[in-house]
Tab-separated table of N, CA and C in Angstrom:
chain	number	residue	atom	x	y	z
A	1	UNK	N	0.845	-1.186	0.000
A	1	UNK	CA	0.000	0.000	0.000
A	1	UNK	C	0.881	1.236	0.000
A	2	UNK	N	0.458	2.491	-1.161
A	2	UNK	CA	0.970	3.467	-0.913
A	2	UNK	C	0.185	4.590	-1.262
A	3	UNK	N	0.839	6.261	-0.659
A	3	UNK	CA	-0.263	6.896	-0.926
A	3	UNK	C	0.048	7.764	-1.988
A	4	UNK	N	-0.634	8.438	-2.871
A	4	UNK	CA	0.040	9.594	-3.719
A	4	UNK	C	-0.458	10.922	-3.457
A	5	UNK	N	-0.268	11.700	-2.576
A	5	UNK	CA	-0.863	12.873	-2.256
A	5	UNK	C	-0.554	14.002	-3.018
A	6	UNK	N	-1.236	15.189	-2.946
A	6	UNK	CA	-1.070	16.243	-3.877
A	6	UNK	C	-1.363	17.424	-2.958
A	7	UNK	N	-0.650	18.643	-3.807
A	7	UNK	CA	-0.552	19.668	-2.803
A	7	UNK	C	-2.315	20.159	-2.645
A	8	UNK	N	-2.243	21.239	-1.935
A	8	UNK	CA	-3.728	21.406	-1.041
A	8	UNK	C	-4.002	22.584	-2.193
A	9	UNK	N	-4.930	22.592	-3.079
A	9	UNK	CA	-5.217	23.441	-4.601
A	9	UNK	C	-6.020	22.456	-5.477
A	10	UNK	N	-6.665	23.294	-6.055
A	10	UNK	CA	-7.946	22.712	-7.164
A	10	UNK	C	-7.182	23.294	-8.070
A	11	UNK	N	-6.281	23.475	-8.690
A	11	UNK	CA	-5.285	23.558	-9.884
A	11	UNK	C	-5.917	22.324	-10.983
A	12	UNK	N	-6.955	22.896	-11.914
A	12	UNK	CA	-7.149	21.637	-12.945
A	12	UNK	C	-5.701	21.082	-13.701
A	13	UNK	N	-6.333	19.563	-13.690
A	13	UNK	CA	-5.372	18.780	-14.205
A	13	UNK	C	-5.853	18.536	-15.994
A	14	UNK	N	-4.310	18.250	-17.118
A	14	UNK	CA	-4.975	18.536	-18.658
A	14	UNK	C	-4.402	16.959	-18.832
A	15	UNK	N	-4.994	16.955	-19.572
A	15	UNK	CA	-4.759	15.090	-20.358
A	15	UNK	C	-3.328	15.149	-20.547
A	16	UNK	N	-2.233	14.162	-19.363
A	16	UNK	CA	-1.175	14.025	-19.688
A	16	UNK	C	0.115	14.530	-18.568
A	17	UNK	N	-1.143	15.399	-17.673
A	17	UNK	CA	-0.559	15.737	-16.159
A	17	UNK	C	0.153	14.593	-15.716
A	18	UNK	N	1.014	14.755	-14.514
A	18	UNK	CA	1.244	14.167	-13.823
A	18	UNK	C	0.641	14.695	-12.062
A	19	UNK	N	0.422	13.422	-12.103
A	19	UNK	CA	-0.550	13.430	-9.996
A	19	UNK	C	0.414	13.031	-9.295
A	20	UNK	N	1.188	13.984	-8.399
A	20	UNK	CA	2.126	13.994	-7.682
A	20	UNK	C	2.085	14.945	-6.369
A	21	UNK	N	2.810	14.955	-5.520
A	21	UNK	CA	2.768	15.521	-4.421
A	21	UNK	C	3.773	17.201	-4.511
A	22	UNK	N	4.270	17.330	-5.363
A	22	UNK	CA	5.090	18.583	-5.388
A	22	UNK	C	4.788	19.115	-6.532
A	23	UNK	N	4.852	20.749	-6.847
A	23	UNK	CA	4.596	21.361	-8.029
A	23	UNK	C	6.464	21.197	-8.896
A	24	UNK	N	7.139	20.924	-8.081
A	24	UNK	CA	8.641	21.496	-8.066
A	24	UNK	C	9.285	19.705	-8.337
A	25	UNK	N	9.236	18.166	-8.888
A	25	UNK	CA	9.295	17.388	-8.712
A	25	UNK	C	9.144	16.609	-7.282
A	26	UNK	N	7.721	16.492	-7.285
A	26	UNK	CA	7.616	16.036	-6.140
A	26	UNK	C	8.353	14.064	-5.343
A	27	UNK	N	7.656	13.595	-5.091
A	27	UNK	CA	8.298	12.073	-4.474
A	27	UNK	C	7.129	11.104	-5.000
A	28	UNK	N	8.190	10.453	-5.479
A	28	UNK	CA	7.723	9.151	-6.230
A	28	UNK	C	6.853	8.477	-5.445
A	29	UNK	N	6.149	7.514	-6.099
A	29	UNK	CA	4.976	6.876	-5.298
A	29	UNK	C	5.419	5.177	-5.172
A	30	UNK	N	6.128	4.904	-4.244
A	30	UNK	CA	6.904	3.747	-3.922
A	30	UNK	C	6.407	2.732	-3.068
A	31	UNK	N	5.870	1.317	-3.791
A	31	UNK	CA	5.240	0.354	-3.466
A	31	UNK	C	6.460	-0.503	-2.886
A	32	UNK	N	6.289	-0.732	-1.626
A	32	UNK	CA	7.794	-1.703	-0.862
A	32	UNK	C	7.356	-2.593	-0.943
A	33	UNK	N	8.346	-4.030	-0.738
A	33	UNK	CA	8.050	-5.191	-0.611
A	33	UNK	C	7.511	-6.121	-1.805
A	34	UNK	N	7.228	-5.767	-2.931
A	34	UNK	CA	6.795	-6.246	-4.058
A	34	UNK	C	7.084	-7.888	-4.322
A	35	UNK	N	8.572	-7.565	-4.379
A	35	UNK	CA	9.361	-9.165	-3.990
A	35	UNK	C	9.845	-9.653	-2.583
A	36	UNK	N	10.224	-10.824	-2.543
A	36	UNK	CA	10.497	-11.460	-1.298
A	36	UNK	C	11.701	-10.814	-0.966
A	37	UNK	N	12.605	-10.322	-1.712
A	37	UNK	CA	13.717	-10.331	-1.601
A	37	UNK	C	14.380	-9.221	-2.924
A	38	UNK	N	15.224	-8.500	-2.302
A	38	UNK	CA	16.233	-7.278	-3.191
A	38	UNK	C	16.547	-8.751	-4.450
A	39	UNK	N	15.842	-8.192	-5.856
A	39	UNK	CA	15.970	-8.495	-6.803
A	39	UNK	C	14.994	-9.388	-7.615
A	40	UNK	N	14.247	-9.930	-6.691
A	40	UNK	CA	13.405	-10.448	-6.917
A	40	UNK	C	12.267	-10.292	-7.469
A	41	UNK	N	11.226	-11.149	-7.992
A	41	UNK	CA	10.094	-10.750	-8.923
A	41	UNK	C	8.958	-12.005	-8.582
A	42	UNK	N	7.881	-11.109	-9.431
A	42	UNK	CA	6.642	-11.568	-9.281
A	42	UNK	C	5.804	-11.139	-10.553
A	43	UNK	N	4.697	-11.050	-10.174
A	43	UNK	CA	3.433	-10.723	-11.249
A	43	UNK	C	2.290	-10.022	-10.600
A	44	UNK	N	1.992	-8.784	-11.269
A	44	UNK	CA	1.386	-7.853	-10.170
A	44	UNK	C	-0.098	-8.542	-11.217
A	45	UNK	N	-1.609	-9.232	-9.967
A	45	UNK	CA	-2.270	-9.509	-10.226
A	45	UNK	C	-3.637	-9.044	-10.157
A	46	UNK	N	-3.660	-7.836	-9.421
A	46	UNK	CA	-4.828	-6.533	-9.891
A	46	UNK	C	-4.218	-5.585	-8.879
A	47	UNK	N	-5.001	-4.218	-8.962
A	47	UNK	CA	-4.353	-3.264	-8.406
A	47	UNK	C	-5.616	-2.561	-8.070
A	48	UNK	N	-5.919	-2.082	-7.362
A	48	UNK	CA	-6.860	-0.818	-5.954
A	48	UNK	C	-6.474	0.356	-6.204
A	49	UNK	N	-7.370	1.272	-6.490
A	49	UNK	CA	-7.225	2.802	-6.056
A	49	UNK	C	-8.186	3.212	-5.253
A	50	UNK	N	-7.684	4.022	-4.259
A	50	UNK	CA	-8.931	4.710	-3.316
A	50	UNK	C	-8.764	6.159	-3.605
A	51	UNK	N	-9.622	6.664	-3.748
A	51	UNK	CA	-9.551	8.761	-4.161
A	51	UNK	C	-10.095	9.086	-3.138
A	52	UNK	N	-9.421	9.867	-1.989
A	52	UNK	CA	-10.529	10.647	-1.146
A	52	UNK	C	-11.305	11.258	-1.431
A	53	UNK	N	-12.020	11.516	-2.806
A	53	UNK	CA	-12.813	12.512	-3.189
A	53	UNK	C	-13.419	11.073	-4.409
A	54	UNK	N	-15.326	11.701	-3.859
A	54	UNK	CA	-16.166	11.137	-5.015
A	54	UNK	C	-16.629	12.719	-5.421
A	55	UNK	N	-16.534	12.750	-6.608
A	55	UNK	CA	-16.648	13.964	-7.584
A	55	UNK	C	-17.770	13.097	-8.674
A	56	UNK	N	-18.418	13.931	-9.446
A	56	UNK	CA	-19.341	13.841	-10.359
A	56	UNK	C	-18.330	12.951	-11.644
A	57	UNK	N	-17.305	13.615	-11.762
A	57	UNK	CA	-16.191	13.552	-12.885
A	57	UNK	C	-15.207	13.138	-11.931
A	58	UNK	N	-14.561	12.168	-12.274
A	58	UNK	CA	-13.625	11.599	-11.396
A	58	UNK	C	-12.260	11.763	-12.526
A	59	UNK	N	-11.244	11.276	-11.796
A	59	UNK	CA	-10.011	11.317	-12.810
A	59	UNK	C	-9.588	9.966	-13.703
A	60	UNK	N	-9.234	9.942	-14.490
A	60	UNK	CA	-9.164	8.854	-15.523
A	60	UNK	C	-7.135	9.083	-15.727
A	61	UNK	N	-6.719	7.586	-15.489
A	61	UNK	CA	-5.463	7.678	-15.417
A	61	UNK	C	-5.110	6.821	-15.767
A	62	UNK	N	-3.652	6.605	-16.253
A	62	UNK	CA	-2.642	5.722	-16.409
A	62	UNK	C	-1.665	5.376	-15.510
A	63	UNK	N	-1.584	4.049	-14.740
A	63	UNK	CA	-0.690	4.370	-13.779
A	63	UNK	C	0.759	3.616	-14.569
A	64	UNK	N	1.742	4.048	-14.077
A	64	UNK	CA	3.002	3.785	-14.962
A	64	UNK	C	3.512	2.542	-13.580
A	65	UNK	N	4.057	1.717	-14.237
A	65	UNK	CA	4.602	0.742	-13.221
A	65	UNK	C	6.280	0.901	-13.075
A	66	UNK	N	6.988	1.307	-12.744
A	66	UNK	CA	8.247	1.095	-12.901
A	66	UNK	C	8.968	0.237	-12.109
A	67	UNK	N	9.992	-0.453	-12.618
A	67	UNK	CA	10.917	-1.483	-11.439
A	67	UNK	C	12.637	-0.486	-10.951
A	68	UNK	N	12.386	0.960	-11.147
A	68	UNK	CA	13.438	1.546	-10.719
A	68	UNK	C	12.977	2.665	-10.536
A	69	UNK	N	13.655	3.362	-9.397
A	69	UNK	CA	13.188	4.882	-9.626
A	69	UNK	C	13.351	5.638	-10.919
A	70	UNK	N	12.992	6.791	-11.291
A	70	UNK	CA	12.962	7.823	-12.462
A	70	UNK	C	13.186	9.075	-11.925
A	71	UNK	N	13.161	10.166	-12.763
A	71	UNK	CA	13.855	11.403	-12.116
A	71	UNK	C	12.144	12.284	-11.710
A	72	UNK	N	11.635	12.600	-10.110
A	72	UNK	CA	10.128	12.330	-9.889
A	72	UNK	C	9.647	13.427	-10.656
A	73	UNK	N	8.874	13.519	-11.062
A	73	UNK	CA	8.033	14.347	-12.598
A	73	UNK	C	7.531	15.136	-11.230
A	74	UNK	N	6.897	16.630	-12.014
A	74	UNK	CA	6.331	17.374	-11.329
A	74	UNK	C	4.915	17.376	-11.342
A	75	UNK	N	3.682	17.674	-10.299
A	75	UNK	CA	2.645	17.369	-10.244
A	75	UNK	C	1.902	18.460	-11.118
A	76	UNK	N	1.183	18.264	-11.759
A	76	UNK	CA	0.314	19.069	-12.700
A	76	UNK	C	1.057	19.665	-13.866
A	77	UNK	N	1.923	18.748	-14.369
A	77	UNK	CA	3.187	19.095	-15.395
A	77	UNK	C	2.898	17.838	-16.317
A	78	UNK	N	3.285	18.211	-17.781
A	78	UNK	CA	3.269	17.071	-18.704
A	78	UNK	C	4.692	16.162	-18.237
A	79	UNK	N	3.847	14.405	-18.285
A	79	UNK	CA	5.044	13.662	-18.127
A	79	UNK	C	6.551	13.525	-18.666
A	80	UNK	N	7.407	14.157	-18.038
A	80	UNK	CA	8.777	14.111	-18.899
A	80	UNK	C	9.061	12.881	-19.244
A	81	UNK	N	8.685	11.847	-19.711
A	81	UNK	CA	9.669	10.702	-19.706
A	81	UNK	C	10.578	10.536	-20.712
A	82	UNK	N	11.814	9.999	-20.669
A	82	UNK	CA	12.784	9.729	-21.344
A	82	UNK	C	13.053	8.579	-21.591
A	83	UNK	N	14.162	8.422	-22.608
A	83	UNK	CA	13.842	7.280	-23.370
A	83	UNK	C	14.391	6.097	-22.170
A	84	UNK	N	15.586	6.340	-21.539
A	84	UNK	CA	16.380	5.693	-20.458
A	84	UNK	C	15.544	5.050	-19.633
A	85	UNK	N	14.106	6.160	-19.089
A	85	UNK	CA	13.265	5.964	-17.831
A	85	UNK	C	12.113	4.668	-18.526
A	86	UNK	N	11.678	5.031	-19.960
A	86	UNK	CA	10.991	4.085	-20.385
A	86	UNK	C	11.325	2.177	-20.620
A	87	UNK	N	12.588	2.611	-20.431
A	87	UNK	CA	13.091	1.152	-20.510
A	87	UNK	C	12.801	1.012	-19.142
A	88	UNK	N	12.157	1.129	-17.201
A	88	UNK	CA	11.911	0.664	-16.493
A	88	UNK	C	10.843	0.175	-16.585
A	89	UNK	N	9.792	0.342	-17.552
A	89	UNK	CA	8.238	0.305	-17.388
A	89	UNK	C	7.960	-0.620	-17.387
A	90	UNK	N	6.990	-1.365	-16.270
A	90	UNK	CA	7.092	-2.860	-16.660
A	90	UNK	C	5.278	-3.083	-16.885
A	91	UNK	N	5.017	-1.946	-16.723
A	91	UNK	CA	3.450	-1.805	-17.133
A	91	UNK	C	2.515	-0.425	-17.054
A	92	UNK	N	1.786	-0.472	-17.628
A	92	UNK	CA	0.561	0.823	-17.597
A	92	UNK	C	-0.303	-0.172	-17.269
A	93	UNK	N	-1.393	0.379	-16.325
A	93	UNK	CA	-2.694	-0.050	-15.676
A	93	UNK	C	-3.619	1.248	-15.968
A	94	UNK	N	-4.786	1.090	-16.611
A	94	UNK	CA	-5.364	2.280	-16.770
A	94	UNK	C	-6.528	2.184	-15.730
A	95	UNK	N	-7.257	3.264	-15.535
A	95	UNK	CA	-7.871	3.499	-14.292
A	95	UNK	C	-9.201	4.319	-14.970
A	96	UNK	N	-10.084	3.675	-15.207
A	96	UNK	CA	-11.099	3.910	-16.105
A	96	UNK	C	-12.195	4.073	-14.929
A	97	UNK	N	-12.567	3.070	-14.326
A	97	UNK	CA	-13.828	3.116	-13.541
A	97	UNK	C	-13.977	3.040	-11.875
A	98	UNK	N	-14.444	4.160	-11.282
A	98	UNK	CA	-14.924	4.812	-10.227
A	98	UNK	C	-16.504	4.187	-9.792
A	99	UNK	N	-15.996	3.858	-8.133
A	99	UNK	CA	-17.571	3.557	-7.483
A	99	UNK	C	-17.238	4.204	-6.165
A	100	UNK	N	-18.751	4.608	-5.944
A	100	UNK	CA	-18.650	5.361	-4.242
A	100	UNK	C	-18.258	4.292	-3.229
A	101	UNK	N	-17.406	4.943	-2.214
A	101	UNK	CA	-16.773	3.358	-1.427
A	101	UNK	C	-17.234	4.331	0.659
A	102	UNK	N	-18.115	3.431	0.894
A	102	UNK	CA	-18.293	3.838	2.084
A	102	UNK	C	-19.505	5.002	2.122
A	103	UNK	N	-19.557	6.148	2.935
A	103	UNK	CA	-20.165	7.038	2.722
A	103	UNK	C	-19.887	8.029	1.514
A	104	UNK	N	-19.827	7.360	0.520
A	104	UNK	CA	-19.695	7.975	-0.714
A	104	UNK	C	-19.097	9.197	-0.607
A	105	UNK	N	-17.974	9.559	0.510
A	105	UNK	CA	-16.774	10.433	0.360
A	105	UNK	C	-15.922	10.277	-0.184
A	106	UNK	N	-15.477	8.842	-0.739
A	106	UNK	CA	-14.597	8.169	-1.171
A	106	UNK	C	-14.876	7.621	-2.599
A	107	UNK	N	-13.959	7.195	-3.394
A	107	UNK	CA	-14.113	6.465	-4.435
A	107	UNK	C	-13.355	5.347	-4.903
A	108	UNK	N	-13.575	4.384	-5.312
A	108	UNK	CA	-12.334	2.994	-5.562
A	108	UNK	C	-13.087	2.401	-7.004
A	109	UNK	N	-11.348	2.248	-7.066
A	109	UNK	CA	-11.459	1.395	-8.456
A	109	UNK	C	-10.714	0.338	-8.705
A	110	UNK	N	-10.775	-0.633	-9.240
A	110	UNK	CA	-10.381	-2.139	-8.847
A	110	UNK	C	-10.341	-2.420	-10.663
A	111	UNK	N	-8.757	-3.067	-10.861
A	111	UNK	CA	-8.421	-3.783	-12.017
A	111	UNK	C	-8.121	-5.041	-11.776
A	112	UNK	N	-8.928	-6.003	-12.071
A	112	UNK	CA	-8.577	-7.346	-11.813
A	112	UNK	C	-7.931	-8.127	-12.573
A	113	UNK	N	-7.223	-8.849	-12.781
A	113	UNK	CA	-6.737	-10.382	-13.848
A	113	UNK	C	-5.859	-9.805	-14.339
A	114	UNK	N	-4.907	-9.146	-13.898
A	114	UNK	CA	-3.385	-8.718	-14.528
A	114	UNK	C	-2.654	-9.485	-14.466
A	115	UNK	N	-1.409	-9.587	-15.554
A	115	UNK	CA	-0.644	-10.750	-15.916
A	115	UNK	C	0.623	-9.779	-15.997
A	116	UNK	N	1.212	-8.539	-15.037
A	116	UNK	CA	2.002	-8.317	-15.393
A	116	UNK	C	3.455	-8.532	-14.466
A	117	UNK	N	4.212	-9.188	-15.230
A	117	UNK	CA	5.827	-9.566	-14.171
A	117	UNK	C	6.701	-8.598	-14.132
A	118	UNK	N	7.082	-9.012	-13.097
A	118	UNK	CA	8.475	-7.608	-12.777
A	118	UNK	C	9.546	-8.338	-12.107
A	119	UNK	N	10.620	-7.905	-12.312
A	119	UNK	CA	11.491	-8.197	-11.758
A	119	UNK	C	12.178	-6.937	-11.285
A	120	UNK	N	12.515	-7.225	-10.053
A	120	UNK	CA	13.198	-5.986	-9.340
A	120	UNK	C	14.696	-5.746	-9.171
A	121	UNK	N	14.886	-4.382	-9.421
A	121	UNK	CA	16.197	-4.349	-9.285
A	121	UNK	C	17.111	-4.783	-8.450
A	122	UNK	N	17.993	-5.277	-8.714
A	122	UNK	CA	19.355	-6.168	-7.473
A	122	UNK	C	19.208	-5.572	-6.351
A	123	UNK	N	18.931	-4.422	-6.443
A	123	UNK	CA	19.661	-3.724	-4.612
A	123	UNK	C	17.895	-3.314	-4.158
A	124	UNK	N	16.559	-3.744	-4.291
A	124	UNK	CA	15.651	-3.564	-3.709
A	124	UNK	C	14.807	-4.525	-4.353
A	125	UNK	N	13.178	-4.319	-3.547
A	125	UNK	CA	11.991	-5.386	-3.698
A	125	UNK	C	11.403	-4.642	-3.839
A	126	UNK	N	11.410	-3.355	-4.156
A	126	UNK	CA	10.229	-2.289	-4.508
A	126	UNK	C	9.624	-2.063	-6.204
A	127	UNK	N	8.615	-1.830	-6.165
A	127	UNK	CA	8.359	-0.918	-7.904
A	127	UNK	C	7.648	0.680	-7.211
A	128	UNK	N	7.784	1.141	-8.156
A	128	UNK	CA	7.719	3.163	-8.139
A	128	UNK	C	6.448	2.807	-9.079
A	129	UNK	N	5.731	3.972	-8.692
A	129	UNK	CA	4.019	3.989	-9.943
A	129	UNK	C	4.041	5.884	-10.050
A	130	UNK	N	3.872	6.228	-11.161
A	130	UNK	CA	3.401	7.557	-11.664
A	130	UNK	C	2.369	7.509	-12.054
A	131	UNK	N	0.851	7.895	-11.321
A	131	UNK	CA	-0.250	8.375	-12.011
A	131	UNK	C	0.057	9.355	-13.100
A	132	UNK	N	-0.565	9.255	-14.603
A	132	UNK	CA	-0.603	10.328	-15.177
A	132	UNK	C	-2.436	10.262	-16.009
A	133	UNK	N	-2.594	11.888	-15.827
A	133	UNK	CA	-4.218	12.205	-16.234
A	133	UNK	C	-4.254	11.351	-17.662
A	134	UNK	N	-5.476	10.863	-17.559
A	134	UNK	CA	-5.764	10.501	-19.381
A	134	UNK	C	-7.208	11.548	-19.335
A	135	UNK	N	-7.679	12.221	-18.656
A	135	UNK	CA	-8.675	13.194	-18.743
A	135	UNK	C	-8.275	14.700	-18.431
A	136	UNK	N	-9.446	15.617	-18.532
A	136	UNK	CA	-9.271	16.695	-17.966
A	136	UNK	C	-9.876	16.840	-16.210
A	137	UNK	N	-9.169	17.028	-15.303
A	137	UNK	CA	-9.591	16.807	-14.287
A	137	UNK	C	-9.367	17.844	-13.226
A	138	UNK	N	-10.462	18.295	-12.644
A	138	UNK	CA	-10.054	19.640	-11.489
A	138	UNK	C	-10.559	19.112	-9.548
A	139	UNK	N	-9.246	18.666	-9.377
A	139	UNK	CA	-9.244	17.946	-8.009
A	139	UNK	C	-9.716	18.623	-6.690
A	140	UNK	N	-9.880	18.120	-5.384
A	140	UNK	CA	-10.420	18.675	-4.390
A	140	UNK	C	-8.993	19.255	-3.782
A	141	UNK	N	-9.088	20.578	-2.805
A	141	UNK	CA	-7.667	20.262	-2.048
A	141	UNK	C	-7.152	19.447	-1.528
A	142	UNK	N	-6.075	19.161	-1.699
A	142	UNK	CA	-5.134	17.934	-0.583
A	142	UNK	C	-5.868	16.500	-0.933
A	143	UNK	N	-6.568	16.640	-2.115
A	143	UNK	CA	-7.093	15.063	-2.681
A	143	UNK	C	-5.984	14.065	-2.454
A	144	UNK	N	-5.992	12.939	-2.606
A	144	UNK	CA	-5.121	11.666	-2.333
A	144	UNK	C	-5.593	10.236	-2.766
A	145	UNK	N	-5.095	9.552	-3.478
A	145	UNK	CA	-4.882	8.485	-3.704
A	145	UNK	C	-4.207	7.454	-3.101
A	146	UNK	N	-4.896	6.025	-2.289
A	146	UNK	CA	-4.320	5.290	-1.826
A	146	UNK	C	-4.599	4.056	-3.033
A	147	UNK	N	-2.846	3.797	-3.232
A	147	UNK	CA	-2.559	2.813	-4.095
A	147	UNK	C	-2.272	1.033	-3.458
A	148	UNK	N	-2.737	0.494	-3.515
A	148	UNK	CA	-2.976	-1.309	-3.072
A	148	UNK	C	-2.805	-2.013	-4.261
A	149	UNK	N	-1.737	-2.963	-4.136
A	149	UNK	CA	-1.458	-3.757	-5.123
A	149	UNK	C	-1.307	-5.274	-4.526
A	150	UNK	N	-1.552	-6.560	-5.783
A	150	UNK	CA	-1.699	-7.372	-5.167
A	150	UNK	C	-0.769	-8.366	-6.188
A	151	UNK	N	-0.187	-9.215	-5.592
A	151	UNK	CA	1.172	-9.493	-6.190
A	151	UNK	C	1.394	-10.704	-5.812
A	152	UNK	N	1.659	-12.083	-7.421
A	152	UNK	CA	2.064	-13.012	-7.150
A	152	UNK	C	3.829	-13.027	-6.661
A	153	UNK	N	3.928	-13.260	-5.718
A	153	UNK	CA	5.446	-13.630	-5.111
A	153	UNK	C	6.080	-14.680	-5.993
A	154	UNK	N	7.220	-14.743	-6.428
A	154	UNK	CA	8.131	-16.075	-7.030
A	154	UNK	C	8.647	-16.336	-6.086
């Protein structure tokens, strides 16, 4: 489980943003433990989003999977990626559909039956995820995303 928070501003987001915690490159959104062990791999087999905010229009995203850190993109900025950083990607998960979760303050969205493997870099068991907008989207203050992933172990 991890969280991706964003600064406290309704700053609309444009198709291609990045959802991050800093305007200035904020901090990566770092899922620990992925593998048993520094280097190790698995197969990430669906993935959870929770939005503290149920909005009429919710946000529609791509989450980027990486098995290394990247240089952290800035929040409400088009994704820099480079060609170097794209060779970490070990998947996009898109994030299409929103349901009210609880007292419908909340919202979750659930991708099931993923088949995607990773192997982790030698010196950790972690993967890094970059939300980026695939919509136009104008967030609540201090909105947040809690990211849950669920992961076959090798």
């Amino acid at each position: 489980t991890a969280c991706a928070p964003r600064d406290a501003n309704t700053t609309q987001y444009a198709i291609g943003d990045v959802w991050n915690s800093g305007s200035t490159g904020g901090t990566l959104v770092r899922l620990p433990n992925c593998a048993r062990k520094d280097g190790g791999s698995g197969v990430i087999d669906r993935f959870v989003v929770v939005d503290s905010a149920s909005q009429t229009t919710m946000p529609q995203m791509n989450l980027y999977i990486f098995d290394n850190t990247i240089t952290s993109p800035s929040d409400n900025a088009p994704f820099p990626l480079t060609d170097a950083e794209a060779e970490k990607i070990v998947g996009v998960i898109p994030i299409t559909s929103w349901y009210p979760a609880g007292s419908a303050l909340n919202a979750v969205s659930v991708v099931s039956n993923l088949t995607i493997p990773f192997v982790c870099q030698s010196s950790c068991n972690s993967l890094w995820v970059v939300p980026v907008l695939a919509n136009t989207y104008t967030p609540l203050s201090a909105e947040n995303l809690t990211l849950r992933v669920g992961i076959l172990q090798d």
